[in-house]
Coordinates of C-alpha atoms in Angstrom, one line a residue:
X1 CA 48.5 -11.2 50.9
X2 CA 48.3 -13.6 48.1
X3 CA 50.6 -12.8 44.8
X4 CA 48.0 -10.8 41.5
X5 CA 47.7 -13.7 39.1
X6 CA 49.7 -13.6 36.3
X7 CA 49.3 -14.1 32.4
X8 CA 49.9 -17.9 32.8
X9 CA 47.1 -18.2 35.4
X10 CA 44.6 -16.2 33.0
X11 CA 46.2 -18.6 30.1
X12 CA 45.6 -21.5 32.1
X13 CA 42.0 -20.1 33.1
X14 CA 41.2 -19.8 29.5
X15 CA 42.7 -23.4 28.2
X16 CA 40.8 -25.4 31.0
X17 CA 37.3 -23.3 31.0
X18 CA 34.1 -25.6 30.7
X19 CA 33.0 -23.7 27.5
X20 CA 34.2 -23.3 24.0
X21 CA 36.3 -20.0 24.0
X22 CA 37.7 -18.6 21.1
X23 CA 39.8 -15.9 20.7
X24 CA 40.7 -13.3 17.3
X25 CA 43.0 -10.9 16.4
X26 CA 42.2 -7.5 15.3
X27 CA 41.9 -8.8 12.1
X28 CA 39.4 -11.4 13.3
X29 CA 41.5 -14.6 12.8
X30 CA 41.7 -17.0 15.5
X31 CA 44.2 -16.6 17.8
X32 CA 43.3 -19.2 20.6
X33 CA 41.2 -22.2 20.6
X34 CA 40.9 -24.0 24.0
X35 CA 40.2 -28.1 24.4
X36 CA 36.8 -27.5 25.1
X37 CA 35.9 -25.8 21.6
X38 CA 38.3 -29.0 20.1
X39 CA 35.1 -31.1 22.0
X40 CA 32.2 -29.2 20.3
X41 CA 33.8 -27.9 16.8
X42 CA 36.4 -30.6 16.2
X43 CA 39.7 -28.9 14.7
X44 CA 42.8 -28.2 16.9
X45 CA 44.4 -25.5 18.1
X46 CA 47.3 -25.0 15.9
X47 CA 44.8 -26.2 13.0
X48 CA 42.8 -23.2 13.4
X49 CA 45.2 -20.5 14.3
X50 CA 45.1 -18.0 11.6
X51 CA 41.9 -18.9 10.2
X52 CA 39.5 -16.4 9.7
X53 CA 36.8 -16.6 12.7
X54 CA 33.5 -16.7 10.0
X55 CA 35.0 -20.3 9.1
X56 CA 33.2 -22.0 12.5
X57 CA 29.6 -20.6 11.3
X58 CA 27.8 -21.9 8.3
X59 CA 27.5 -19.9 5.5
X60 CA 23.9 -19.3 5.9
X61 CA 24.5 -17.5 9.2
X62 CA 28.2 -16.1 8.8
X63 CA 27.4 -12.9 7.1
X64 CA 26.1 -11.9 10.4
X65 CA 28.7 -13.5 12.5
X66 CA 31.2 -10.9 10.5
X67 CA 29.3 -8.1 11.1
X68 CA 28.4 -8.8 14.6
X69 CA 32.2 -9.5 15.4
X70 CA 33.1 -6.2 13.3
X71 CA 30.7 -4.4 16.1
X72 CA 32.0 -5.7 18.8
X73 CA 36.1 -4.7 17.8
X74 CA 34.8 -1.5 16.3
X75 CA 32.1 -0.2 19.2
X76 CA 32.8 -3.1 21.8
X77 CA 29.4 -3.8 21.5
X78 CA 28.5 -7.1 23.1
X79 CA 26.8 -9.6 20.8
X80 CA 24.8 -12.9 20.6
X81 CA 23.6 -14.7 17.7
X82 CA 22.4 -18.6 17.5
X83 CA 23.3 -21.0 14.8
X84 CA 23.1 -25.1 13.6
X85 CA 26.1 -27.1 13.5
X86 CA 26.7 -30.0 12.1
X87 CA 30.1 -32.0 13.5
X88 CA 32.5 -33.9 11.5
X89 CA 30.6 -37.2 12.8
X90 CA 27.1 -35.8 11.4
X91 CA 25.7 -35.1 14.9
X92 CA 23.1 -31.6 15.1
X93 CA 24.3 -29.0 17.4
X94 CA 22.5 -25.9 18.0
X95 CA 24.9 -23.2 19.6
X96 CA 25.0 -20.1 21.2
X97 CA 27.3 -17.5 21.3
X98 CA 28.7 -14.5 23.0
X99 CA 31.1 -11.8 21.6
X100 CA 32.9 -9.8 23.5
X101 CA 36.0 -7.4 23.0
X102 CA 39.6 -7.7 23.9
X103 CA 40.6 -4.8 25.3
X104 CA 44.5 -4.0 25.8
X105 CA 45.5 -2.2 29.1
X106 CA 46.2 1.6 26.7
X107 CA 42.2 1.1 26.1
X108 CA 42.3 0.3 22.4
X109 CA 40.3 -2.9 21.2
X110 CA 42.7 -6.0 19.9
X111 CA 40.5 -8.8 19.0
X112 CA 37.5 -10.6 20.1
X113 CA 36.5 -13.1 22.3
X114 CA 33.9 -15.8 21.5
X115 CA 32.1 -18.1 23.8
X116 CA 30.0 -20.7 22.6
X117 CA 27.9 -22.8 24.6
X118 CA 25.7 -26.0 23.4
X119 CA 22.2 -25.3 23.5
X120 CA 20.8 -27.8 22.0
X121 CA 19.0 -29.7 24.4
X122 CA 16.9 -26.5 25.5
X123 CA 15.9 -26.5 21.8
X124 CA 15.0 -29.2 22.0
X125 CA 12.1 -28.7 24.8
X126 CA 11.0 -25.3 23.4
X127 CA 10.0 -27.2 20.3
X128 CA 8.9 -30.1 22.1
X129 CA 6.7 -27.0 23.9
X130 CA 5.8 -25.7 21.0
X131 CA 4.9 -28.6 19.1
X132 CA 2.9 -29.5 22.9
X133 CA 1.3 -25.7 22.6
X134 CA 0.2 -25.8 18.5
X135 CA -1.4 -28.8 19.0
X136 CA -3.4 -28.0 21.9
X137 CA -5.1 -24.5 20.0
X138 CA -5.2 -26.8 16.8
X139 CA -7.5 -29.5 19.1
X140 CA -9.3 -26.4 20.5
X141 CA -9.5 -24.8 17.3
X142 CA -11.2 -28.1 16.1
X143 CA -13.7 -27.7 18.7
X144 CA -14.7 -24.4 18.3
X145 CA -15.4 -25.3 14.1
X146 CA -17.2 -28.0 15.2
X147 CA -19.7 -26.3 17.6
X148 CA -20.1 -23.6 15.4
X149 CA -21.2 -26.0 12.1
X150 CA -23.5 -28.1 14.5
X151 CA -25.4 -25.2 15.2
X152 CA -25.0 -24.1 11.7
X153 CA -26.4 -27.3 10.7
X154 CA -28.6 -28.0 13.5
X155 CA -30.5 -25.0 12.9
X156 CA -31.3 -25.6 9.1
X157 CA -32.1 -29.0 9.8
X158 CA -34.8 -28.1 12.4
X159 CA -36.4 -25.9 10.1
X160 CA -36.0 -28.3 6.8
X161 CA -37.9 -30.6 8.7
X162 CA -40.6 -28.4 9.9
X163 CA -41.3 -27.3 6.5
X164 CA -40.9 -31.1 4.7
X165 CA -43.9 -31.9 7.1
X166 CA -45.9 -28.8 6.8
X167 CA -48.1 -27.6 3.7
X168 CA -48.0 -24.2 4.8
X169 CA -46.0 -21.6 2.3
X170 CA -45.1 -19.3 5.0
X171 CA -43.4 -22.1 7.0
X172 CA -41.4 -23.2 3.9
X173 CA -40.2 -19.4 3.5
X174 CA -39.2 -18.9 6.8
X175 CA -37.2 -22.4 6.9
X176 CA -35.7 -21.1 3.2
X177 CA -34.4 -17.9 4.8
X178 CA -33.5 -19.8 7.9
X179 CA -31.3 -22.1 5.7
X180 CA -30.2 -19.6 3.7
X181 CA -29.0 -17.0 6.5
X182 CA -27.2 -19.8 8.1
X183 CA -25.0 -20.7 5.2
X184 CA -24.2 -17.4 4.8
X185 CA -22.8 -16.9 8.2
X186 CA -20.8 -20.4 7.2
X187 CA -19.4 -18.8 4.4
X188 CA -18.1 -16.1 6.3
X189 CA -16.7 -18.1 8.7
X190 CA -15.2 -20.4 6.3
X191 CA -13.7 -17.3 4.9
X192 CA -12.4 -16.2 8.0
X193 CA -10.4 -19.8 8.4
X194 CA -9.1 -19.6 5.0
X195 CA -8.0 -16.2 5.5
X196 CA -6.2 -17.0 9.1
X197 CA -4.5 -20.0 7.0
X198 CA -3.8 -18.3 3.8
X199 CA -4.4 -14.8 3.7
X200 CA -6.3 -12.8 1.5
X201 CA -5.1 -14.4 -2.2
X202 CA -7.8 -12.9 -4.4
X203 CA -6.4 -10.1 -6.6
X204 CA -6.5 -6.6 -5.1
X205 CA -5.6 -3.3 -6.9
X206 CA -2.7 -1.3 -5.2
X207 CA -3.4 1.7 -3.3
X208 CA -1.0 4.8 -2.0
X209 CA -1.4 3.7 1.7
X210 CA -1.3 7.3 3.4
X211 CA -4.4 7.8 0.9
X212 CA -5.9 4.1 2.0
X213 CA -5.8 4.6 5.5
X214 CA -6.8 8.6 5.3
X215 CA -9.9 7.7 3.5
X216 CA -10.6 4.8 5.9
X217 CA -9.9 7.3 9.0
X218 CA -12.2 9.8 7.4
X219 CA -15.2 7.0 6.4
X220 CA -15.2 6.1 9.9
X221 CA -15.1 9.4 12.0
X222 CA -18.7 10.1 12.0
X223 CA -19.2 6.8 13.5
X224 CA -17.2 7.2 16.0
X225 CA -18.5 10.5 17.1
X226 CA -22.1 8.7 17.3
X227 CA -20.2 6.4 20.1
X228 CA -18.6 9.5 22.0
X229 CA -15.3 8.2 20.4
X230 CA -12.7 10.6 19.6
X231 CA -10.5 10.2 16.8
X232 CA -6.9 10.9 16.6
X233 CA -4.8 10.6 13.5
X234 CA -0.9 10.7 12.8
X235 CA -0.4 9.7 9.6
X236 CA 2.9 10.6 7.3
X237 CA 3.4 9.9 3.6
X238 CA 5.1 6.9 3.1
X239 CA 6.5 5.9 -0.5
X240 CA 4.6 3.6 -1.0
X241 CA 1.8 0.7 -2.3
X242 CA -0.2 -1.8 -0.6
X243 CA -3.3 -4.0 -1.7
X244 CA -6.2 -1.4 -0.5
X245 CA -8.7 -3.9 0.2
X246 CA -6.7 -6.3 2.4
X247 CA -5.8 -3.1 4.6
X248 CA -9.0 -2.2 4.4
X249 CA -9.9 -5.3 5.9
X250 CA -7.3 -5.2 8.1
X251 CA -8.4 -1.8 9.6
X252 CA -12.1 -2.8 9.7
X253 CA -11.2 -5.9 12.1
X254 CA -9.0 -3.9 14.9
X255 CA -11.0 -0.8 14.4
X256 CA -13.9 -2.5 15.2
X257 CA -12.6 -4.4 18.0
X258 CA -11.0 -1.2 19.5
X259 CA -15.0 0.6 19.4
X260 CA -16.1 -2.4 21.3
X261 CA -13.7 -1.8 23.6
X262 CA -14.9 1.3 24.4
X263 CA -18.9 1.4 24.9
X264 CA -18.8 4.1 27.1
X265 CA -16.5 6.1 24.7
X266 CA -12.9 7.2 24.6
X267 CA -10.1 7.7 22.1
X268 CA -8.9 5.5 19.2
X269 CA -5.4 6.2 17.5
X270 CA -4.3 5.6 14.1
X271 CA -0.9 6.2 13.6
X272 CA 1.1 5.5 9.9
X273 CA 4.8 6.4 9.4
X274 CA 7.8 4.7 7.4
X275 CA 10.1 3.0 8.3
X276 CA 13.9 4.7 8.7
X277 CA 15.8 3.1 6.0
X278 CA 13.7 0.0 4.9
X279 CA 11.1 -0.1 2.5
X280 CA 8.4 -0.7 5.0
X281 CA 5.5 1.1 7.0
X282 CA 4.4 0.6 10.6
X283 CA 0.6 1.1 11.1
X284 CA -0.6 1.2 14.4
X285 CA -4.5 1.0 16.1
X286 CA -4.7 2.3 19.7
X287 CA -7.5 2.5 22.1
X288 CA -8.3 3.8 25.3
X289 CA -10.6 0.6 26.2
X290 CA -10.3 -2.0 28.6
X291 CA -7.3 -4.1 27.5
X292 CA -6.8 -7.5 27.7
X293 CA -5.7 -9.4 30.6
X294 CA -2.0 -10.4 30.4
X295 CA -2.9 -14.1 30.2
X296 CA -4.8 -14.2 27.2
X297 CA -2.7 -12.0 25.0
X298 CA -0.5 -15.1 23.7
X299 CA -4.0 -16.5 22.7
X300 CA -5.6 -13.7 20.8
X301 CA -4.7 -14.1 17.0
X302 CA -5.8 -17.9 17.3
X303 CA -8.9 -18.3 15.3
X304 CA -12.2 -18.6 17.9
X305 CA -10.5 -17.3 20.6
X306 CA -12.0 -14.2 22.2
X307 CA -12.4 -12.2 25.6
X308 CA -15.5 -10.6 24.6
X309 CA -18.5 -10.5 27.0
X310 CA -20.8 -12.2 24.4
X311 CA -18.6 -15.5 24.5
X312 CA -18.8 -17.3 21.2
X313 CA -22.0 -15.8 19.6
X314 CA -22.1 -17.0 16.2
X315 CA -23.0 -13.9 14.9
X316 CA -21.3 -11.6 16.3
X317 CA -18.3 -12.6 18.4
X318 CA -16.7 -15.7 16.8
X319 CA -13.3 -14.6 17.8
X320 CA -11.4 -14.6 14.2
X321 CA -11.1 -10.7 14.1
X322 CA -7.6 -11.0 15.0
X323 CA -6.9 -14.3 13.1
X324 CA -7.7 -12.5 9.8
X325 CA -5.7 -9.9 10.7
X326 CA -2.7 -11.9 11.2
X327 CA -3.6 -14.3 8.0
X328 CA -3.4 -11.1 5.9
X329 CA -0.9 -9.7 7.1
X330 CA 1.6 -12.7 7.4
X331 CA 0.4 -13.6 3.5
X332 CA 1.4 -10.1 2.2
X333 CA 5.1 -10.3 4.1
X334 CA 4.3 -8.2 7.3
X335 CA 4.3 -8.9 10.9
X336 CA 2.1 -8.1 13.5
X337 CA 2.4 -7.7 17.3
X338 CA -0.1 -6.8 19.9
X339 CA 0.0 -5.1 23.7
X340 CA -2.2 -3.9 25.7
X341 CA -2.9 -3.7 29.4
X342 CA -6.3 -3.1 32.0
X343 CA -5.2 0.3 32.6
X344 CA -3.9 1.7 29.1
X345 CA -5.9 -0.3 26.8
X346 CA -4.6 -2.1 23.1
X347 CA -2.1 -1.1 20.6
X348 CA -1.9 -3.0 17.6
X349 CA 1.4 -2.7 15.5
X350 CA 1.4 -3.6 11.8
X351 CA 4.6 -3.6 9.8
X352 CA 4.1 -3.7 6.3
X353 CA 6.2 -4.2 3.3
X354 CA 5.0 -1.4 0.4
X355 CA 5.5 -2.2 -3.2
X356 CA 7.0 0.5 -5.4
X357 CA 4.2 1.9 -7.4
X358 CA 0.6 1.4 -8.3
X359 CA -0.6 -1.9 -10.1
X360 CA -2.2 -5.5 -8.8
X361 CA -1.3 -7.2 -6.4
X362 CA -1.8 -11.5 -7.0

């Protein structure tokens, strides 16, 4: 039966493992610092020893190094966190790292260890990936705003020509409202880019948002009944202001795509309630439809992309519903995140910043 290691084996462990470790006192300054955190950080051992541990992570990202370490020696919770780092020699690390407590054997909590592990050349292909992935929706994206102009264009030059070789008035009306219709619907979609790009800029008064979304929720009931779709509402008072029309907006894009989810009826959701402890509202659309399939959800706030049986219709289904959703709602500091699945149907989540009383909003 072979002898229980002892403290020099564990020692020994520690000094020779293959990854920066780093270990703290209770009071969070460094303890240990094996050869292998010398190799990524630079420092020595008896160079770093009493040093508090927030002195390895740039400022920009030590505030939540120190709380995450308080965490883990006050709950011995185990944390994770990713910063830059830039060595002595100028080179660009990216590093992750694990916290995790030191625990003595009467149970109390002595210090924390830290693991750090360089990451960077798996950064390096996610952006590579990334970059890969942008540029193939913004090459698709291209294509789509190309087809639709042509037969933007197309059209009004068909009819232009018709009536430039034809004395009848009638014929030079129709290609007039031909022309005219068509650079309408160019507008909008125009708008729709800018909007996916920019948000919504224009000036917009500010609106209590329970009272926004109540009166949007009660303009659109009878519609719904006319579908056979039942409304349900749960919405709280948050403290609160929001630009009314760009909500307005927003709710007139999912709402609309939730009733064409639907066409044989069902149940649509609106939910509003703030956010514990942050000055912030979440505002979620639900519906009972029939969802989207699982590989086209990281696709649907890119502008022209739809699953919609009508394809790209011009008119009706040029797929930027969701891209103006996310425009606005990026532009006025939110976020926005979509499920949904064949069997449940769609939930869209909105989390919204609110400003603190009525005015304009630039």
């Amino acid at each position: 039966m072979t002898e229980p290691p002892d403290d020099a084996f564990f020692h020994n462990m520690c000094l020779h493992a293959g990854v920066a470790l780093i270990a703290t006192d209770a009071q969070l300054r460094i303890r240990f610092w094996n050869p292998a955190a010398t190799r990524m950080l630079g420092g020595t051992a008896e160079g770093m020893a009493g040093r508090p541990i927030g002195d390895i992570v740039p400022e920009d990202r030590r505030e939540l190094a120190e709380r995450l370490c308080e965490r883990t020696l006050n709950r011995g919770d185990v944390g994770e966190f990713e910063f830059d780092y830039r060595r002595p020699s100028g080179e660009a690390l990216y590093l992750a790292v694990t916290l995790s407590p030191i625990v003595a054997a009467d149970g109390r909590r002595v210090g924390v260890s830290v693991y750090l592990r360089d990451v960077t050349r798996r950064m390096e292909l996610e952006r590579s990936m990334a970059e890969a992935q942008k540029m193939s929706a913004l090459g698709q994206m291209a294509g789509q705003v190309a087809h639709h102009f042509n037969s933007l264009l197309g059209g009004m030059i068909i009819a232009l020509e018709y009536a430039r070789n034809s004395d009848n008035p009638d014929l030079l009306c129709r290609a007039v409202d031909t022309t005219l219709s068509a650079l309408t619907r160019a507008c909008r979609l125009t708008q729709g880019l800018l909007a996916f790009a920019q948000g919504d800029r224009s000036q917009c008064a500010l609106g209590d948002l329970s009272e926004v979304v109540g009166q949007f929720a009660a303009d659109l009931s009878p519609k719904l009944a006319a579908a056979g779709i039942r409304l349900e509402l749960d919405i709280e008072p948050v403290a609160g202001c929001v630009p009314t029309q760009r909500i307005i907006t927003v709710l007139e894009h999912l709402t609309a795509n939730a009733r064409e989810a639907m066409p044989d009826g069902g149940a649509l959701r609106i939910e509003l309630k703030a956010l514990p402890g942050e000055p912030k509202a979440v505002l979620r659309v639900a519906d009972t439809g029939c969802g989207i399939p699982a590989e086209h959800l990281p696709h649907v706030f890119e502008p022209f992309y739809t699953t919609k049986s009508g394809g790209h219709d011009l008119e009706n289904h040029a797929g930027l519903g969701l891209a103006v959703v996310h425009g606005i709602v990026k532009e006025m500091g939110g976020t926005v995140s979509l499920c949904s699945s064949l069997a449940n149907g769609t939930v869209c989540s909105i989390v919204l910043p609110l400003s603190p009383g009525p005015g304009t909003a630039p």
